[in-house]
């Protein structure tokens, strides 16, 4: 089976982890700081590592101080973690529709949903393409609303030349194996705002304060730390970070391989009108995580079955969050998001990963084109 996504691990990754295993500290040692520094070169903003992309989102929401009085506006064309982490802080989730050509959250839809309770607008960089942040900044104006970027797909992408991580108020990354780089499980939070950064980072480590100058209690001594706020343990270990460091060294190679595959598919499908590929925005220089195609809805499931029978792994990204029973039970109706529903019913994600050869990309494309042609 050719997987739709897969990690790329070489000997330098293996040695990096082995070296970390033999060192004195195997968690919260020097590798964590080194990984975070290396990440900051890519994100262009202060960055800390956490144990998953989900943890990163949870920290991002905690960092902006989300409570049960708040609403977040977010697209449903995403993995459930975009919303579940906000739900866990008691927030109300409001769904905006998407642009049918990019799968990115639609500014017009967001604009209509802003209320005095809106605390954050969440931008999901679907497939790796950044959202048009300038447009969203304009919509927010001088209101007290934060922009959160779910950049699980877009580490290494740029918007008008600027790195993802330094665009939104706070940005969450994932290093799950299929993502742009991997640490096994893992994630990171970037922020261009130091108060948000501090609060998010503290949330990832029990809300603990170790700086005596910032203590508010009466305990004094070398053993003293204070819990000043709610938090959890979302730390990433040295072992994971050692893998992350050696992965990040290859990020440019990863990016060019992924764009080579992306362009090849685009080219292969360019003459078939029944296969729509994503619109690529002029402002974007993307590190592509997915290669989605949109096919006629009556052929979608047959195509997936056909590809699976030919040992081609494909996925559907995503079952819209709003369609999951958790939201149905809360009274949400997905028919309010026609573009999201239509995108979902037509979407298939084709294999794209660093080790995928162009000859295989061509083979997969041929299979799909033959299938579509056989349907008249
Ligand atoms: C992968 C992903 C997440 C969650 O990341 P994990 O590391 O799997 O917890 C969140 N949002 C999106 C859009 C993702 O693709």
PDB file of N, CA and C and ligand atoms in Angstrom, residues 51-55 57 78-79 81-82 124 150 152-153 173-176 179 185-187 289 318, ligand 1:
ATOM      1  N   UNK A  51       3.680  18.479  23.523  1.00  0.00           N
ATOM      2  CA  UNK A  51       3.609  17.045  23.255  1.00  0.00           C
ATOM      3  C   UNK A  51       2.726  16.650  22.064  1.00  0.00           C
ATOM      4  N   UNK A  52       1.960  17.577  21.503  1.00  0.00           N
ATOM      5  CA  UNK A  52       1.160  17.288  20.305  1.00  0.00           C
ATOM      6  C   UNK A  52       0.622  18.593  19.726  1.00  0.00           C
ATOM      7  N   UNK A  53       0.073  18.499  18.540  1.00  0.00           N
ATOM      8  CA  UNK A  53      -0.596  19.656  17.952  1.00  0.00           C
ATOM      9  C   UNK A  53      -1.844  20.028  18.750  1.00  0.00           C
ATOM     10  N   UNK A  54      -2.507  19.008  19.268  1.00  0.00           N
ATOM     11  CA  UNK A  54      -3.683  19.236  20.104  1.00  0.00           C
ATOM     12  C   UNK A  54      -3.296  20.026  21.354  1.00  0.00           C
ATOM     13  N   UNK A  55      -2.195  19.608  21.982  1.00  0.00           N
ATOM     14  CA  UNK A  55      -1.688  20.345  23.151  1.00  0.00           C
ATOM     15  C   UNK A  55      -1.365  21.788  22.769  1.00  0.00           C
ATOM     16  N   UNK A  57      -2.732  23.659  20.481  1.00  0.00           N
ATOM     17  CA  UNK A  57      -3.980  24.422  20.366  1.00  0.00           C
ATOM     18  C   UNK A  57      -4.560  24.741  21.746  1.00  0.00           C
ATOM     19  N   UNK A  78     -11.618  20.883   9.089  1.00  0.00           N
ATOM     20  CA  UNK A  78     -10.395  20.725   9.865  1.00  0.00           C
ATOM     21  C   UNK A  78     -10.497  19.477  10.718  1.00  0.00           C
ATOM     22  N   UNK A  79      -9.386  19.140  11.364  1.00  0.00           N
ATOM     23  CA  UNK A  79      -9.378  18.071  12.349  1.00  0.00           C
ATOM     24  C   UNK A  79     -10.061  18.580  13.622  1.00  0.00           C
ATOM     25  N   UNK A  81      -9.512  18.601  16.638  1.00  0.00           N
ATOM     26  CA  UNK A  81      -8.724  19.244  17.707  1.00  0.00           C
ATOM     27  C   UNK A  81      -8.809  20.766  17.645  1.00  0.00           C
ATOM     28  N   UNK A  82      -9.043  21.327  16.448  1.00  0.00           N
ATOM     29  CA  UNK A  82      -9.196  22.783  16.333  1.00  0.00           C
ATOM     30  C   UNK A  82     -10.291  23.271  17.270  1.00  0.00           C
ATOM     31  N   UNK A 124      -7.338  28.080   9.865  1.00  0.00           N
ATOM     32  CA  UNK A 124      -6.713  26.772   9.636  1.00  0.00           C
ATOM     33  C   UNK A 124      -6.056  26.803   8.254  1.00  0.00           C
ATOM     34  N   UNK A 150      -4.187  27.735  13.248  1.00  0.00           N
ATOM     35  CA  UNK A 150      -3.927  26.300  13.333  1.00  0.00           C
ATOM     36  C   UNK A 150      -3.051  25.971  12.137  1.00  0.00           C
ATOM     37  N   UNK A 152      -1.081  23.337  11.756  1.00  0.00           N
ATOM     38  CA  UNK A 152      -0.674  21.931  11.788  1.00  0.00           C
ATOM     39  C   UNK A 152      -0.180  21.466  10.420  1.00  0.00           C
ATOM     40  N   UNK A 153      -0.684  22.110   9.346  1.00  0.00           N
ATOM     41  CA  UNK A 153      -0.295  21.713   7.988  1.00  0.00           C
ATOM     42  C   UNK A 153       0.813  22.591   7.414  1.00  0.00           C
ATOM     43  N   UNK A 173       1.411  24.377  15.903  1.00  0.00           N
ATOM     44  CA  UNK A 173       1.969  23.431  14.921  1.00  0.00           C
ATOM     45  C   UNK A 173       1.818  21.996  15.431  1.00  0.00           C
ATOM     46  N   UNK A 174       1.832  21.050  14.492  1.00  0.00           N
ATOM     47  CA  UNK A 174       1.814  19.621  14.852  1.00  0.00           C
ATOM     48  C   UNK A 174       2.993  18.914  14.194  1.00  0.00           C
ATOM     49  N   UNK A 175       3.578  17.974  14.928  1.00  0.00           N
ATOM     50  CA  UNK A 175       4.672  17.165  14.374  1.00  0.00           C
ATOM     51  C   UNK A 175       4.300  15.686  14.353  1.00  0.00           C
ATOM     52  N   UNK A 176       3.036  15.433  14.159  1.00  0.00           N
ATOM     53  CA  UNK A 176       2.526  14.077  13.954  1.00  0.00           C
ATOM     54  C   UNK A 176       3.214  13.511  12.695  1.00  0.00           C
ATOM     55  N   UNK A 179       2.736  14.919   9.172  1.00  0.00           N
ATOM     56  CA  UNK A 179       2.854  16.369   8.997  1.00  0.00           C
ATOM     57  C   UNK A 179       4.209  16.742   8.372  1.00  0.00           C
ATOM     58  N   UNK A 185       5.068  11.933  18.192  1.00  0.00           N
ATOM     59  CA  UNK A 185       4.022  12.886  18.569  1.00  0.00           C
ATOM     60  C   UNK A 185       4.732  14.182  18.916  1.00  0.00           C
ATOM     61  N   UNK A 186       4.053  15.294  18.755  1.00  0.00           N
ATOM     62  CA  UNK A 186       4.675  16.562  19.143  1.00  0.00           C
ATOM     63  C   UNK A 186       3.983  17.741  18.510  1.00  0.00           C
ATOM     64  N   UNK A 187       4.340  18.910  19.002  1.00  0.00           N
ATOM     65  CA  UNK A 187       3.776  20.140  18.463  1.00  0.00           C
ATOM     66  C   UNK A 187       4.544  21.329  18.998  1.00  0.00           C
ATOM     67  N   UNK A 289       1.171  20.136   2.699  1.00  0.00           N
ATOM     68  CA  UNK A 289       0.981  18.948   3.532  1.00  0.00           C
ATOM     69  C   UNK A 289       0.046  17.951   2.849  1.00  0.00           C
ATOM     70  N   UNK A 318     -11.687  16.973   5.341  1.00  0.00           N
ATOM     71  CA  UNK A 318     -11.997  16.248   6.558  1.00  0.00           C
ATOM     72  C   UNK A 318     -13.495  15.978   6.615  1.00  0.00           C
TER      73      UNK A 318
HETATM   74  C1  LIG B   1      -2.920  17.101  12.986  1.00  0.00           C
HETATM   75  C2  LIG B   1      -3.806  18.255  13.260  1.00  0.00           C
HETATM   76  C3  LIG B   1      -4.066  18.714  14.559  1.00  0.00           C
HETATM   77  C4  LIG B   1      -3.667  17.964  15.792  1.00  0.00           C
HETATM   78  O1  LIG B   1      -2.339  17.630  15.866  1.00  0.00           O
HETATM   79  P1  LIG B   1      -1.876  16.333  16.723  1.00  0.00           P
HETATM   80  O2  LIG B   1      -0.392  16.495  16.741  1.00  0.00           O
HETATM   81  O3  LIG B   1      -2.333  15.128  15.979  1.00  0.00           O
HETATM   82  O4  LIG B   1      -2.485  16.444  18.062  1.00  0.00           O
HETATM   83  C5  LIG B   1      -4.804  19.871  14.703  1.00  0.00           C
HETATM   84  N1  LIG B   1      -5.298  20.537  13.646  1.00  0.00           N
HETATM   85  C6  LIG B   1      -5.095  20.109  12.388  1.00  0.00           C
HETATM   86  C7  LIG B   1      -5.643  20.906  11.252  1.00  0.00           C
HETATM   87  C8  LIG B   1      -4.363  18.944  12.153  1.00  0.00           C
HETATM   88  O5  LIG B   1      -4.196  18.508  10.904  1.00  0.00           O
END
